[in-house]
Amino acid sequence: MSVWARVRDAPKLDKVRWMITYCTEIILVLPIAGYFGLYLRWERDGVPGPLVLGGAVLLAVFNVLSTRPLRIAVKGGRRPTGILAVTGAITLVLALLGQMWSIPTWLALLAVFARKRVVVAASLASIAAFNFYISFLDGYNVSLMIPVQFLCTVISVGVVWANLALWRLTKDAYDGEDTMARLAVSEERLRFARDLHDLLGQSLADVAAGAEHAERTLRTDREAAAAEMFEVRDLSRRSLREVRTVVQNYRAIDLDEVLASVRAVLEAADVRCTVRTDTGSLSPETRTLLATVVREGATNVLKHSKAESCTITIEDGVLEMSNDGVSGPVSEHASNGLAGLAQRVRAVGGTLEARPDQAGRYLLRAAVPA
């Protein structure tokens, strides 16, 4: 799979994370000016070549290591103390060579993990210490270096803080959507539990009262007791019908909601999902059955394949769900869930099959009366 295809098909949260990371790493361009500064120290001020070369090597190491802390932070990793310590030591050595350009970047790396007041204090201290030091060196204009270093520090640290805040807001919004989905499921389960409680609570109480009364009547009037037991039987059958009605209504799945949910789940698992459906003319029973097939098919894609793309089409009561992540014989990927669904589909006069198609993709096809 090409790099462009991976970027195009990546989940939205990953795309936002990449954008924030790469935009923030623009500040890493700043230390590159240090190479020119080292050249000037060698050419103009007569600093020994080996010392300048060593500084250039250290600056290259700094540039490489400085790409890691922000990536670790946005992935939720622990603070990379070792990287911060090494880059801090390199920054100190370069500062002794009169190079300011890596200081703002190191402070930006520190800002990813340290408290704001610590970063502010370190920034002011670094500006004061560095300009005090270069005041004893030749070729530096302290009155110019102070505002330049201050501006570079504000931009570097400010960019990191702003982009980290944007990432946290994005992550919270993404987590909030997942929480809302789980909450909706929990509320539906509670609603079903309340319906069953309201229905069965009174019915079972009536059955118990009728049976108890029949038991007392049995001692004196067997015919009256038998009549009451017939009433208890009728009440039990009526309660059973009501429970079945409630369960049937509860099991009526909204096909459009299932399609939207399956697409979101697959894309969250890095599977590009394309949905093309025409469901307006389908009966409620057909919609519920196809929704069950779609949900089972999505489960199989996640559990039994390494798919990168999945296509779902529904037209005239025919569902086709294909993915590119299954290899090997069909028997290796057989699903007990599909076997049960096949029986349900055949019961309404339809067909269900799962097999590789001519294009080399794995196809789940269900055809039911529209």
XYZ file of C-alpha atoms in Angstrom:
370
model
C 0.000 0.000 0.000
C 1.461 3.397 -0.988
C 2.274 6.140 1.487
C -0.364 8.394 -0.060
C -3.003 5.675 0.298
C -2.100 5.161 3.962
C -2.384 8.888 4.618
C -5.664 9.133 2.714
C -7.234 6.167 4.491
C -5.965 6.974 7.993
C -8.518 7.698 10.755
C -9.393 11.348 11.243
C -7.813 11.471 14.696
C -4.479 10.275 13.286
C -4.644 12.907 10.548
C -5.206 15.643 13.129
C -2.338 14.282 15.237
C 0.016 14.303 12.254
C -1.007 17.818 11.268
C -0.455 19.164 14.779
C 2.870 17.348 15.138
C 4.305 18.508 11.809
C 3.077 22.076 12.248
C 4.687 22.231 15.676
C 7.966 20.788 14.401
C 8.387 23.824 12.156
C 10.125 25.404 15.135
C 12.871 22.785 14.702
C 13.996 24.730 11.649
C 15.294 27.439 13.994
C 18.446 25.580 15.180
C 19.548 25.186 11.537
C 20.681 28.816 11.729
C 23.261 27.557 14.208
C 25.273 25.985 11.380
C 25.763 29.394 9.824
C 26.656 30.813 13.233
C 29.304 28.127 13.740
C 30.706 28.925 10.301
C 30.981 32.596 11.242
C 32.749 31.678 14.481
C 35.301 29.742 12.459
C 35.658 32.177 9.563
C 35.441 35.494 11.421
C 36.474 34.832 14.998
C 39.112 32.173 14.395
C 37.544 29.400 16.483
C 39.460 26.150 15.787
C 37.987 24.036 13.016
C 37.722 20.794 15.064
C 35.764 22.676 17.739
C 33.382 24.084 15.143
C 33.018 20.659 13.517
C 32.220 19.125 16.892
C 29.602 21.810 17.452
C 28.040 21.025 14.071
C 27.844 17.324 14.940
C 26.218 18.131 18.280
C 23.736 20.410 16.531
C 22.844 17.605 14.102
C 22.265 15.233 17.023
C 20.124 17.894 18.685
C 18.007 18.301 15.530
C 17.363 14.559 15.345
C 16.546 14.060 19.038
C 14.311 17.132 19.227
C 11.740 15.478 16.944
C 10.856 12.875 19.587
C 9.396 14.597 22.697
C 6.352 16.116 20.998
C 5.499 12.851 19.209
C 5.749 11.015 22.518
C 3.503 13.582 24.214
C 0.664 13.448 21.674
C 0.681 9.643 21.861
C 0.301 9.814 25.642
C 3.773 8.488 26.450
C 5.856 9.199 29.532
C 8.223 12.146 29.721
C 11.473 11.315 27.849
C 13.820 12.513 30.583
C 16.876 11.095 28.816
C 16.199 12.961 25.576
C 15.515 16.212 27.406
C 18.739 15.816 29.401
C 20.891 15.062 26.346
C 19.414 17.886 24.260
C 19.792 20.228 27.242
C 23.476 19.345 27.572
C 23.996 19.909 23.838
C 22.215 23.266 24.115
C 24.571 24.286 26.925
C 27.673 23.324 24.938
C 26.437 25.216 21.873
C 25.651 28.236 24.059
C 29.270 28.202 25.269
C 30.242 28.390 21.590
C 28.079 31.496 21.348
C 25.138 29.801 19.598
C 21.696 30.913 20.761
C 19.511 29.151 18.174
C 19.018 25.836 19.952
C 17.966 27.450 23.264
C 14.397 28.439 22.229
C 13.830 25.013 20.695
C 14.989 23.209 23.845
C 12.700 25.390 25.935
C 9.859 24.427 23.581
C 10.671 20.738 24.176
C 10.619 21.407 27.909
C 7.254 23.174 27.547
C 5.686 19.931 26.345
C 6.089 18.330 29.782
C 6.925 21.054 32.344
C 4.608 23.472 34.108
C 4.140 26.865 32.518
C 5.674 28.827 35.350
C 8.778 26.620 35.198
C 9.100 27.201 31.451
C 8.633 30.958 31.836
C 11.272 31.108 34.586
C 13.703 28.997 32.535
C 13.118 31.196 29.469
C 13.850 34.446 31.299
C 16.878 32.900 33.011
C 18.276 31.594 29.711
C 17.913 35.006 28.035
C 19.644 36.755 30.917
C 22.433 34.154 31.274
C 23.226 33.829 27.573
C 23.373 37.558 26.892
C 25.466 38.122 30.015
C 27.891 35.480 28.724
C 28.194 36.835 25.163
C 28.771 40.344 26.515
C 32.315 39.157 27.226
C 32.790 37.794 23.686
C 33.789 39.723 20.608
C 31.468 40.189 17.651
C 28.112 40.164 19.469
C 25.587 42.980 19.752
C 23.833 42.282 23.063
C 21.223 44.995 22.518
C 20.176 43.169 19.325
C 20.497 39.607 20.638
C 18.165 40.156 23.612
C 15.024 40.984 21.547
C 15.912 38.342 18.935
C 16.261 35.602 21.553
C 13.147 36.792 23.377
C 11.077 36.743 20.167
C 12.354 33.298 19.146
C 11.597 31.916 22.619
C 8.066 33.352 22.685
C 7.280 31.952 19.221
C 8.737 28.488 19.938
C 7.139 28.005 23.347
C 3.878 29.639 22.286
C 3.505 27.383 19.237
C 3.987 24.280 21.395
C 1.474 25.389 24.023
C -1.130 26.377 21.416
C -0.843 23.132 19.444
C -0.884 20.979 22.576
C -4.079 22.731 23.680
C -5.580 22.092 20.228
C -4.626 18.404 20.431
C -6.209 18.015 23.873
C -9.443 19.626 22.648
C -9.502 17.316 19.619
C -8.823 14.247 21.752
C -11.535 15.228 24.244
C -14.039 15.685 21.407
C -13.133 12.282 19.960
C -13.410 10.588 23.360
C -16.694 12.402 23.948
C -18.213 10.874 20.810
C -17.205 7.399 21.965
C -18.619 8.050 25.430
C -21.907 9.272 23.957
C -22.190 6.093 21.892
C -21.656 3.902 24.955
C -24.104 6.040 26.929
C -26.749 5.595 24.240
C -26.326 1.815 24.447
C -26.578 1.915 28.248
C -29.713 4.056 28.129
C -31.326 1.659 25.667
C -30.547 -1.268 27.943
C -32.027 0.568 30.910
C -35.157 1.366 28.911
C -35.548 -2.290 28.004
C -35.007 -3.306 31.644
C -37.675 -0.830 32.786
C -40.149 -2.099 30.176
C -39.640 -5.681 31.250
C -39.911 -4.750 34.918
C -43.152 -2.843 34.370
C -44.582 -5.640 32.251
C -43.477 -8.714 34.177
C -43.723 -7.208 37.638
C -47.513 -6.812 37.572
C -48.109 -9.956 35.509
C -46.094 -12.211 37.803
C -47.739 -10.642 40.847
C -51.171 -11.449 39.359
C -50.063 -15.007 38.551
C -48.771 -15.528 42.085
C -51.942 -14.092 43.642
C -54.181 -16.236 41.436
C -52.234 -19.404 42.190
C -52.302 -18.673 45.905
C -56.060 -18.074 45.857
C -56.607 -21.280 43.875
C -54.574 -23.196 46.437
C -56.837 -21.968 49.267
C -60.009 -22.637 47.242
C -58.858 -26.165 46.409
C -59.628 -27.338 49.963
C -63.323 -26.427 49.703
C -64.257 -26.177 46.014
C -62.171 -28.079 43.456
C -64.168 -26.796 40.472
C -63.692 -23.160 41.513
C -59.991 -23.822 42.056
C -59.728 -25.368 38.585
C -61.431 -22.338 37.059
C -59.011 -20.021 38.807
C -56.043 -22.080 37.535
C -57.411 -21.732 33.999
C -57.423 -17.989 34.565
C -53.817 -18.180 35.794
C -52.919 -20.143 32.648
C -54.566 -17.552 30.404
C -52.824 -14.749 32.293
C -49.446 -16.479 31.868
C -49.992 -16.925 28.139
C -51.038 -13.317 27.756
C -47.937 -12.177 29.675
C -45.758 -14.367 27.448
C -47.213 -12.763 24.327
C -46.578 -9.307 25.748
C -42.973 -10.177 26.581
C -42.416 -11.509 23.068
C -43.864 -8.315 21.612
C -41.554 -6.171 23.736
C -38.507 -8.264 22.824
C -39.398 -8.220 19.135
C -39.706 -4.440 19.160
C -36.446 -4.173 21.058
C -34.665 -6.357 18.536
C -35.876 -4.219 15.637
C -32.562 -2.654 14.632
C -32.381 0.575 12.676
C -30.422 -0.262 9.511
C -29.210 3.285 8.870
C -27.911 3.598 12.432
C -26.098 0.263 12.134
C -24.489 1.302 8.828
C -23.279 4.586 10.345
C -22.005 2.813 13.446
C -20.218 0.086 11.465
C -18.565 2.664 9.232
C -17.306 4.627 12.234
C -15.996 1.499 13.961
C -14.198 0.218 10.858
C -12.588 3.578 10.127
C -11.462 3.806 13.755
C -9.731 0.453 13.161
C -7.899 1.866 10.087
C -10.268 0.181 7.601
C -11.489 2.499 4.838
C -15.240 1.944 4.568
C -17.413 2.843 1.556
C -21.201 2.618 1.952
C -23.670 2.794 -0.961
C -27.226 1.868 -0.036
C -30.811 2.232 -1.225
C -32.981 1.156 1.719
C -36.079 3.306 1.360
C -38.300 0.543 -0.052
C -37.299 -2.193 2.414
C -39.792 -3.533 4.941
C -39.016 -3.188 8.671
C -38.373 -6.950 8.959
C -35.932 -6.885 6.044
C -34.137 -3.821 7.413
C -33.699 -5.530 10.791
C -32.371 -8.719 9.214
C -29.906 -6.899 6.948
C -28.765 -4.765 9.880
C -27.953 -7.973 11.774
C -25.960 -9.288 8.796
C -24.034 -6.012 8.472
C -23.162 -6.043 12.158
C -21.988 -9.671 12.027
C -19.981 -8.966 8.860
C -18.238 -6.004 10.470
C -17.372 -8.125 13.500
C -15.789 -10.730 11.213
C -13.789 -8.058 9.373
C -12.327 -6.836 12.661
C -11.698 -10.268 14.190
C -10.757 -12.490 11.269
C -9.089 -10.277 8.670
C -6.405 -7.674 8.099
C -8.543 -5.561 5.834
C -7.541 -2.108 4.648
C -10.795 -1.388 2.828
C -14.412 -2.540 3.059
C -17.340 -1.840 0.740
C -21.013 -2.181 1.734
C -23.779 -1.971 -0.868
C -27.532 -2.583 -0.494
C -29.887 -2.568 -3.478
C -33.267 -4.255 -3.946
C -32.860 -6.292 -0.772
C -29.395 -7.571 -1.765
C -26.564 -6.810 0.647
C -22.960 -7.186 -0.501
C -20.149 -6.589 1.968
C -16.599 -7.152 0.698
C -13.119 -6.578 2.124
C -9.543 -7.092 0.973
C -8.115 -8.558 4.178
C -8.776 -12.314 3.922
C -6.404 -14.848 2.398
C -6.363 -18.627 2.390
C -9.218 -21.150 2.189
C -12.707 -20.020 3.105
C -12.919 -22.621 5.867
C -10.205 -20.788 7.786
C -12.495 -17.788 8.173
C -15.840 -19.505 8.702
C -18.003 -17.945 11.370
C -20.534 -19.617 13.653
C -22.430 -16.337 13.718
C -22.858 -16.437 9.936
C -24.171 -20.002 10.139
C -26.943 -18.861 12.468
C -27.701 -15.864 10.272
C -27.916 -18.094 7.198
C -30.702 -20.051 8.880
C -32.598 -16.840 9.685
C -32.193 -15.581 6.105
C -33.369 -18.891 4.620
C -36.389 -18.838 6.961
C -37.688 -15.720 5.169
C -36.934 -17.085 1.706
C -33.527 -15.514 1.213
C -29.930 -16.678 0.744
C -26.643 -15.900 2.464
C -23.152 -16.821 1.295
C -19.594 -15.870 2.204
C -16.711 -16.564 -0.188
C -13.843 -14.936 -2.123
C -15.020 -13.166 -5.270
C -13.363 -12.996 -8.682
C -11.490 -9.809 -7.727
C -9.768 -11.590 -4.837
C -11.835 -9.895 -2.157
C -13.879 -11.660 0.520
C -17.603 -11.220 -0.179
C -20.517 -11.578 2.212
C -23.767 -11.569 0.207
C -27.286 -11.700 1.613
C -30.362 -11.584 -0.605
C -33.756 -11.299 1.105
C -37.234 -10.380 -0.160
C -37.490 -6.596 -0.258
